[in-house]
mmCIF file of C-alpha atoms in Angstrom:
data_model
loop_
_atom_site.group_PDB
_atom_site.id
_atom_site.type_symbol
_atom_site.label_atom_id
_atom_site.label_comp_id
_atom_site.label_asym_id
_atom_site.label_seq_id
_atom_site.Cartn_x
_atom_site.Cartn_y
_atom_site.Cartn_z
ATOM 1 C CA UNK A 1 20.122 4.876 -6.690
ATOM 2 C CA UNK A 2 20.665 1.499 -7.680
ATOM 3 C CA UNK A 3 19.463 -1.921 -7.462
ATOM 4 C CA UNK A 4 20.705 -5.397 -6.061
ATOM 5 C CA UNK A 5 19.225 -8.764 -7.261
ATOM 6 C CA UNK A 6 19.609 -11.435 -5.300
ATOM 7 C CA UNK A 7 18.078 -15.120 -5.117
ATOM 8 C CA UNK A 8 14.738 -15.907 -6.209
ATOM 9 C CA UNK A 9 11.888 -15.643 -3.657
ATOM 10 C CA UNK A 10 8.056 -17.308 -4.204
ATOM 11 C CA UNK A 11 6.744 -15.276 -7.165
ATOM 12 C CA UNK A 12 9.717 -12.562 -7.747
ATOM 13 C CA UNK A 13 13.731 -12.112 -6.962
ATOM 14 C CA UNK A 14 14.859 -10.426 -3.964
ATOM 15 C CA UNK A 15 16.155 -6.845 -4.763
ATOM 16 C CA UNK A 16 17.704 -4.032 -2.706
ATOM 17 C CA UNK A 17 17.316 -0.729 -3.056
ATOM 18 C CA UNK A 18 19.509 1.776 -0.736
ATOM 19 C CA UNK A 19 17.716 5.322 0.577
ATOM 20 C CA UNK A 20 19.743 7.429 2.047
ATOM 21 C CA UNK A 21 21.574 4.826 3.344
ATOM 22 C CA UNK A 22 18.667 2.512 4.452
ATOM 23 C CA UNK A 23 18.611 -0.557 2.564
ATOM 24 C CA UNK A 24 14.967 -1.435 1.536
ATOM 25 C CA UNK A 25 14.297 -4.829 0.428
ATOM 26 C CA UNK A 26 11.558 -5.516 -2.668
ATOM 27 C CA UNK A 27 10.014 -8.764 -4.551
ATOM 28 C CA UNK A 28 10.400 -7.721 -7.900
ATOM 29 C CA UNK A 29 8.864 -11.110 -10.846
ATOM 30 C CA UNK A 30 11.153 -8.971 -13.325
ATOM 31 C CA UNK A 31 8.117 -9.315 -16.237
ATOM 32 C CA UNK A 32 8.532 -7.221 -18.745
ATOM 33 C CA UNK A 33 5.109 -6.487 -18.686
ATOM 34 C CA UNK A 34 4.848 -4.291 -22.255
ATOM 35 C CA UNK A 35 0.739 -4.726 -22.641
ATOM 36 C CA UNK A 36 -0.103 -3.671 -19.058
ATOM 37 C CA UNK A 37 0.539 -1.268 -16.537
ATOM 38 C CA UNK A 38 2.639 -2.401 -13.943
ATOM 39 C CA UNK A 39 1.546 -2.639 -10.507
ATOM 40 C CA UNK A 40 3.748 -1.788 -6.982
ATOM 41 C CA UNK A 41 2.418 -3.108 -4.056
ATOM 42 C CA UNK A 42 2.519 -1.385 -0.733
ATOM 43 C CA UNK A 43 1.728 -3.831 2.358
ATOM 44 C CA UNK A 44 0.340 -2.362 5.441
ATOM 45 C CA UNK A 45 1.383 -1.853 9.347
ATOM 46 C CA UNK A 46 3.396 -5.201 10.190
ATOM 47 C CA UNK A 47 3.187 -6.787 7.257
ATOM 48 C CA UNK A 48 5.852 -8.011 4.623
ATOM 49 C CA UNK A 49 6.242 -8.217 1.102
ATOM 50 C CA UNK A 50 6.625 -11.737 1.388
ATOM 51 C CA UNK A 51 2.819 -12.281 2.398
ATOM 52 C CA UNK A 52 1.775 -10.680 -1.270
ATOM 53 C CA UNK A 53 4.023 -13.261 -2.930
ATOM 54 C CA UNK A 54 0.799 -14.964 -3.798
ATOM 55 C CA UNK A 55 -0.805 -11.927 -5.319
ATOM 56 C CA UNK A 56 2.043 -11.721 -8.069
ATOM 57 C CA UNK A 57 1.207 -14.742 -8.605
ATOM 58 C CA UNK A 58 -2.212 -13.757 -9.871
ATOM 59 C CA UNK A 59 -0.777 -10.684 -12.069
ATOM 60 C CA UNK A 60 -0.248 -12.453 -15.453
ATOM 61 C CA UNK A 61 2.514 -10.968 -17.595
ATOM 62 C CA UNK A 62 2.250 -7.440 -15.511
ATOM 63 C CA UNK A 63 5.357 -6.429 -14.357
ATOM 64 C CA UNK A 64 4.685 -6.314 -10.061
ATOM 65 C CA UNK A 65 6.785 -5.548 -7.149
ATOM 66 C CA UNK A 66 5.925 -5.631 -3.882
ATOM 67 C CA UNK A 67 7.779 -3.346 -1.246
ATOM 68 C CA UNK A 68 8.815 -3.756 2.582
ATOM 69 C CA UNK A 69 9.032 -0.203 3.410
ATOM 70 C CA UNK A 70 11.483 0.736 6.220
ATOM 71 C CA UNK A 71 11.345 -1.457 9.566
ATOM 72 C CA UNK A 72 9.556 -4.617 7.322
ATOM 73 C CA UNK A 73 10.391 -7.402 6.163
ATOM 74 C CA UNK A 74 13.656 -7.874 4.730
ATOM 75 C CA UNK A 75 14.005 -4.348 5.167
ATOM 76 C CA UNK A 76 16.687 -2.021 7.595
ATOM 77 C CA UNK A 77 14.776 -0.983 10.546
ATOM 78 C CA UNK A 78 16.939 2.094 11.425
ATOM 79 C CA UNK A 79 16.620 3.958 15.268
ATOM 80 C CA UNK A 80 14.480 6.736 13.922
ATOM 81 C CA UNK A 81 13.208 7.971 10.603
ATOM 82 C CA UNK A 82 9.182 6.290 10.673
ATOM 83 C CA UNK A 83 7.987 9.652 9.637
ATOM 84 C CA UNK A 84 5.161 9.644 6.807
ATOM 85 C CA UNK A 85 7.792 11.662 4.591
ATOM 86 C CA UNK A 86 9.921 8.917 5.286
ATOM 87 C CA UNK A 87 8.130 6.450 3.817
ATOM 88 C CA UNK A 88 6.915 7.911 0.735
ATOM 89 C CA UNK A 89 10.331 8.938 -0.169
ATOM 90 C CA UNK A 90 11.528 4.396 0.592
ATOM 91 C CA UNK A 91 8.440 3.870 -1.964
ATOM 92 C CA UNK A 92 9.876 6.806 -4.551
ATOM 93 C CA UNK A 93 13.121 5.624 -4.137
ATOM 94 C CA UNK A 94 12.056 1.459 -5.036
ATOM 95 C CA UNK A 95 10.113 2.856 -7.979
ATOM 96 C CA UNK A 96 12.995 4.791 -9.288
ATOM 97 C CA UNK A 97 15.746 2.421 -8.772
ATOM 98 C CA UNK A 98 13.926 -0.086 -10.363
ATOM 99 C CA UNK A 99 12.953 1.790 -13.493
ATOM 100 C CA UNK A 100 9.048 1.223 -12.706
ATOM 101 C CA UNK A 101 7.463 3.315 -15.142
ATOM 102 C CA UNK A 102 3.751 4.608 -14.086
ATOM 103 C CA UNK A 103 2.981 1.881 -11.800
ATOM 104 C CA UNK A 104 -0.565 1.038 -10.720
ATOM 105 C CA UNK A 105 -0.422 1.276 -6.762
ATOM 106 C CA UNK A 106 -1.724 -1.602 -5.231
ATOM 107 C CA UNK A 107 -1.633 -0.629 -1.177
ATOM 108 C CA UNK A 108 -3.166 -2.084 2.124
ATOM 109 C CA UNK A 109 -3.853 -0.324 5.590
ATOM 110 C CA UNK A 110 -1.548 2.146 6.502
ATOM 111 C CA UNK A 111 0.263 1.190 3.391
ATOM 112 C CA UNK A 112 -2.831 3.114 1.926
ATOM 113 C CA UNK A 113 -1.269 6.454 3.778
ATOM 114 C CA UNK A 114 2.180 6.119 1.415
ATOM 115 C CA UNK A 115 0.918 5.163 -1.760
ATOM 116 C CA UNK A 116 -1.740 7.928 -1.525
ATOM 117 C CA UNK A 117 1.390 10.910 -0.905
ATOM 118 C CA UNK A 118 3.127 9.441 -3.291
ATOM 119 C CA UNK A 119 0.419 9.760 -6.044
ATOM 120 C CA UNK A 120 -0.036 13.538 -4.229
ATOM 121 C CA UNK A 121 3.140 14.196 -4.914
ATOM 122 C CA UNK A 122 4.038 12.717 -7.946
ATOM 123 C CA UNK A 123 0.964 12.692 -9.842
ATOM 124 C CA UNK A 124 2.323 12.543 -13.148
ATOM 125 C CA UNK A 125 4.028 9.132 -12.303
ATOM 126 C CA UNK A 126 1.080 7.168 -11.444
ATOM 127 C CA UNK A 127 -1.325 5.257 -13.692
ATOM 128 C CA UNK A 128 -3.527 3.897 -10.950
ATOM 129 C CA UNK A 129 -4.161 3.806 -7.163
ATOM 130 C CA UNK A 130 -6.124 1.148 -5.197
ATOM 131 C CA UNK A 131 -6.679 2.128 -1.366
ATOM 132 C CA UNK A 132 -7.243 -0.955 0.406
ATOM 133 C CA UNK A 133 -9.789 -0.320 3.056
ATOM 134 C CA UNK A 134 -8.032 3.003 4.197
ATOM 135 C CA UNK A 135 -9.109 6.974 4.211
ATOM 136 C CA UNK A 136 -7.301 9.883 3.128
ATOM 137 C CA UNK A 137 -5.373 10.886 5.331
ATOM 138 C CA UNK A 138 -2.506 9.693 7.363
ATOM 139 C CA UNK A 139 -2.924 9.146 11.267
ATOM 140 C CA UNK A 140 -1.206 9.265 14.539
ATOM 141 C CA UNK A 141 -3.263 7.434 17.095
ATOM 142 C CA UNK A 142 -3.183 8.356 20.638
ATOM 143 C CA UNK A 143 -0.768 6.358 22.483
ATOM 144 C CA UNK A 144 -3.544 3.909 24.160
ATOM 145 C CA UNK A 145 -4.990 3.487 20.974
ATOM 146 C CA UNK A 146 -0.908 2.584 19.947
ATOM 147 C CA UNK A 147 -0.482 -0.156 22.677
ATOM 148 C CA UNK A 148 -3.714 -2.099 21.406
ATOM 149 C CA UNK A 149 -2.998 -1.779 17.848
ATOM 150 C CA UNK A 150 0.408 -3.251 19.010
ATOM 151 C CA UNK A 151 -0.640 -6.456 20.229
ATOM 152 C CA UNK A 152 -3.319 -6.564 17.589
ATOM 153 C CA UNK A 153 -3.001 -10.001 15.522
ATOM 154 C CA UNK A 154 -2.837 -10.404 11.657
ATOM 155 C CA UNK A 155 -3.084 -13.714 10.676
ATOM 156 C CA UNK A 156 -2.314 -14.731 14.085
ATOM 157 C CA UNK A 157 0.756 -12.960 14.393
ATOM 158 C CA UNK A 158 0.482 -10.104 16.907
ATOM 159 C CA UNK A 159 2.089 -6.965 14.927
ATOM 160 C CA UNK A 160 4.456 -6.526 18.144
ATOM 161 C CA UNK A 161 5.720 -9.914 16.717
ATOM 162 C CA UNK A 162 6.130 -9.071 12.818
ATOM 163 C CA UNK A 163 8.308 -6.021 13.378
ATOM 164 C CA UNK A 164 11.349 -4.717 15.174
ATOM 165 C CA UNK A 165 9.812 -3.205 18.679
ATOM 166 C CA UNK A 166 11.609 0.128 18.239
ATOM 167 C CA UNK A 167 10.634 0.280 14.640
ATOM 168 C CA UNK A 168 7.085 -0.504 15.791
ATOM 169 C CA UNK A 169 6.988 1.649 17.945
ATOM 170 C CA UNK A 170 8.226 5.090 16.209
ATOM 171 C CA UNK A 171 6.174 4.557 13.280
ATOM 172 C CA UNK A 172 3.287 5.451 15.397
ATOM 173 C CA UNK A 173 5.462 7.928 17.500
ATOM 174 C CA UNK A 174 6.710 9.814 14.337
ATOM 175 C CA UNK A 175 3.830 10.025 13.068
ATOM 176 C CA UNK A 176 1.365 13.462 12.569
ATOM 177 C CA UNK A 177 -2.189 13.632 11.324
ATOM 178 C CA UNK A 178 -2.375 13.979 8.000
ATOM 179 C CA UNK A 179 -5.888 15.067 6.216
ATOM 180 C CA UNK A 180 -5.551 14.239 2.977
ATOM 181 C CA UNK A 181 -9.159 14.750 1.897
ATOM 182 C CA UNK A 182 -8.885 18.460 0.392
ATOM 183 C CA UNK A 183 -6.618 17.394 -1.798
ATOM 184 C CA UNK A 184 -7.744 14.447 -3.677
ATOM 185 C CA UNK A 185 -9.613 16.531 -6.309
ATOM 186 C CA UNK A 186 -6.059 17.099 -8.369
ATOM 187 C CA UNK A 187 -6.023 13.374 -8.665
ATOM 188 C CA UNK A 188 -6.794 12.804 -12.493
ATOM 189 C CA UNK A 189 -5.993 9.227 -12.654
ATOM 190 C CA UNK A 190 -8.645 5.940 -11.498
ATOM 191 C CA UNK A 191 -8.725 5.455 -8.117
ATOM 192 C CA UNK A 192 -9.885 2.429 -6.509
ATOM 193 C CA UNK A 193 -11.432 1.760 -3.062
ATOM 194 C CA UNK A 194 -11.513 -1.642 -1.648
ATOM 195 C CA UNK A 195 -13.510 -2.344 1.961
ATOM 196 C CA UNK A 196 -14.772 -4.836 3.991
ATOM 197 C CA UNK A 197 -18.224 -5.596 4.190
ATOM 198 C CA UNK A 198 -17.761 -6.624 8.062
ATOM 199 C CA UNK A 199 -18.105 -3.813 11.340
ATOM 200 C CA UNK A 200 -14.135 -3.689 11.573
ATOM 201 C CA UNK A 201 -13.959 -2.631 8.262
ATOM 202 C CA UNK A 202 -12.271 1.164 8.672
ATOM 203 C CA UNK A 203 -13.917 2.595 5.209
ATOM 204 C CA UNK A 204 -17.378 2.752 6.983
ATOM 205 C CA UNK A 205 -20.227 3.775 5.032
ATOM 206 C CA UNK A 206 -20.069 7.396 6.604
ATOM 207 C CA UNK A 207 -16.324 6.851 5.163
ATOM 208 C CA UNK A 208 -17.202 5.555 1.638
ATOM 209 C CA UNK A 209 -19.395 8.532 1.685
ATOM 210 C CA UNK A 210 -16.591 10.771 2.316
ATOM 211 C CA UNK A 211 -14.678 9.256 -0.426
ATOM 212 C CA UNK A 212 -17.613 9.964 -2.957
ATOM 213 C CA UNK A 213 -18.122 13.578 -1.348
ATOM 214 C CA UNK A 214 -14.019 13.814 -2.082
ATOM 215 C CA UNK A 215 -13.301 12.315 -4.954
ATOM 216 C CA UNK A 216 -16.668 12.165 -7.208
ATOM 217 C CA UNK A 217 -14.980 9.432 -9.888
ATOM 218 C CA UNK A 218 -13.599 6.939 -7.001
ATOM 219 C CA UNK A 219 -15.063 3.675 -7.383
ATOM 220 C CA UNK A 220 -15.727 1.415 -4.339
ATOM 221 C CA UNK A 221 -15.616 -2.616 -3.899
ATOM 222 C CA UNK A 222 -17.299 -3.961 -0.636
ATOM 223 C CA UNK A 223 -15.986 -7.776 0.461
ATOM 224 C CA UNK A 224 -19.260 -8.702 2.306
ATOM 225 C CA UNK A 225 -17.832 -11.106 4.187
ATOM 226 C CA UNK A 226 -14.352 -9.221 4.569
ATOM 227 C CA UNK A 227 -12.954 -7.594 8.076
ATOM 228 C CA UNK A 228 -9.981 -5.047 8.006
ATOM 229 C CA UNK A 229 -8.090 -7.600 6.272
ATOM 230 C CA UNK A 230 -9.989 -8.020 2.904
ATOM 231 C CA UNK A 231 -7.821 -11.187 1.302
ATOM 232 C CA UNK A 232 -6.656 -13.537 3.987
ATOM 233 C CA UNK A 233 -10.203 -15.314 4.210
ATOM 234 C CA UNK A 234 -10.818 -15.546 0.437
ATOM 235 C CA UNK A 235 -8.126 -14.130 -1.816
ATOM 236 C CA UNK A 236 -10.345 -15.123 -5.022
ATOM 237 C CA UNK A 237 -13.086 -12.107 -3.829
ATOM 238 C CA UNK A 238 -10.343 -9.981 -3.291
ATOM 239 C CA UNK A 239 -8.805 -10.825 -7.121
ATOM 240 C CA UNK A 240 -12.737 -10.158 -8.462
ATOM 241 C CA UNK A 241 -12.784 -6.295 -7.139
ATOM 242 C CA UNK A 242 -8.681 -5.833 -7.628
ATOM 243 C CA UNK A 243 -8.209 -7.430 -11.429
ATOM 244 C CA UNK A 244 -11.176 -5.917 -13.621
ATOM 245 C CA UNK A 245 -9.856 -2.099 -12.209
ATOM 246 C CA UNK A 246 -6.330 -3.409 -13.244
ATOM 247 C CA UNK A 247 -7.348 -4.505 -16.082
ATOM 248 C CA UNK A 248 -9.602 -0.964 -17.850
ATOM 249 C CA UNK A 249 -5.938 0.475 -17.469
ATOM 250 C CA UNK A 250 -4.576 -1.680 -19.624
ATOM 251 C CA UNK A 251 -7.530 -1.335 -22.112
ATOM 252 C CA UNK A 252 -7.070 2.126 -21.525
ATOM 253 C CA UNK A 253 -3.548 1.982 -22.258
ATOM 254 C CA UNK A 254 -3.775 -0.137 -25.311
ATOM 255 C CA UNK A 255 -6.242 3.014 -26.771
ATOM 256 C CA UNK A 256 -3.682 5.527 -26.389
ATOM 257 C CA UNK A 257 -4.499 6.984 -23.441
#
């Protein structure tokens, strides 16, 4: 696989990436990024990499990419192929093609779903993982639960709106419940929740439990004043629970570890 640069956008180039003939599109800042682990972001349902421009922004000299999986963004948005295999192999196939070695992942939502079977899978390959407001496991809602989430806004835009309608649509109709929760005991590297202190948070308390039951060395960071979407309303509180995790891996990394 290889990788096309293209003109600069906000905080990082444009870059293409081809899987298996789908051409994903990425914001890569090109840092080299030596003293720090670098971070990939994964955006969740609807969103694009261009809305994390900003975070970049706020990663110092860390190399950071930001990906608009399959149907996003600048992104193809194929007839079929939503399935959760699908996308973990679009975020495998960005982090090869651009050489990103050990990346921290930095995910959102759904988003959440990917970055956590990608660290499954390739365990060995991941420095860091930060769930934002998600559990683990990957879901397929039932289809009146689909037609709501739909027409649901973020940041105004109704999600119908943000993404092709077909590709909308079969990301939720591909999908399969996933539990994921067994599983995240062979996770040996830091693992980071991030929730909303609000009632449409999704990691609950009974969930944040779960995650602790799970996972015994997670750590958790509650917004207070955070929904669902934890950074919109005050990115700043979002950058106090998401940069001290980032940065104990590179202090961990500069000891050797």
């Amino acid at each position: 696989m290889t990788a096309t640069v293209t003109e600069p956008r906000g905080a990082g180039a444009s870059v293409f990436v081809s899987n298996g003939g789908v051409r994903l599109h990425a914001l890569d800042n090109g840092l080299p990024g030596a003293a720090a682990p670098p971070v990939v972001v994964v955006p969740g349902m609807g969103e694009s990499a261009a809305e994390y421009g900003w975070l970049l922004d706020q990663l110092g000299e860390r190399r950071a990419v930001v990906v608009d999986l399959r149907g996003r963004g600048g992104s193809d948005a194929p007839a079929s192929g939503y399935t959760w295999e699908d996308h973990i192999s679009d975020l495998g196939a960005v982090i090869s093609a651009l050489e990103v070695e050990r990346p921290v992942l930095v995910a959102f939502s759904r988003g959440s779903s990917y970055a956590l079977g990608y660290a499954l899978e390739h365990p060995e390959r991941v420095r860091g993982l930060v769930v934002g407001d998600y559990g683990a496991r990957h879901v397929r809602p039932p289809d009146a639960v689909v037609e709501r989430q739909l027409r649901a806004e973020i940041r105004g835009v109704p999600m119908i709106d943000r993404m092709a309608e077909h590709a909308a649509r079969a990301v939720f109709a591909e999908s399969r419940d996933v539990p994921l929760w067994d599983r995240l005991s062979g996770l040996s590297f830091p693992v980071l929740v991030i929730r909303g202190g609000r009632r449409s948070t999704v990691v609950t308390d009974q969930v944040a439990d779960q995650w602790r039951r799970a996972l015994p060395t997670v750590e958790i960071a509650t917004i207070p004043g955070a929904g669902h979407d934890l950074w919109s309303g005050d990115p700043d509180v979002y950058l106090a629970a998401l940069l001290p995790f980032l940065n104990r891996l590179t202090d961990v990394g500069r000891d050797g570890a």
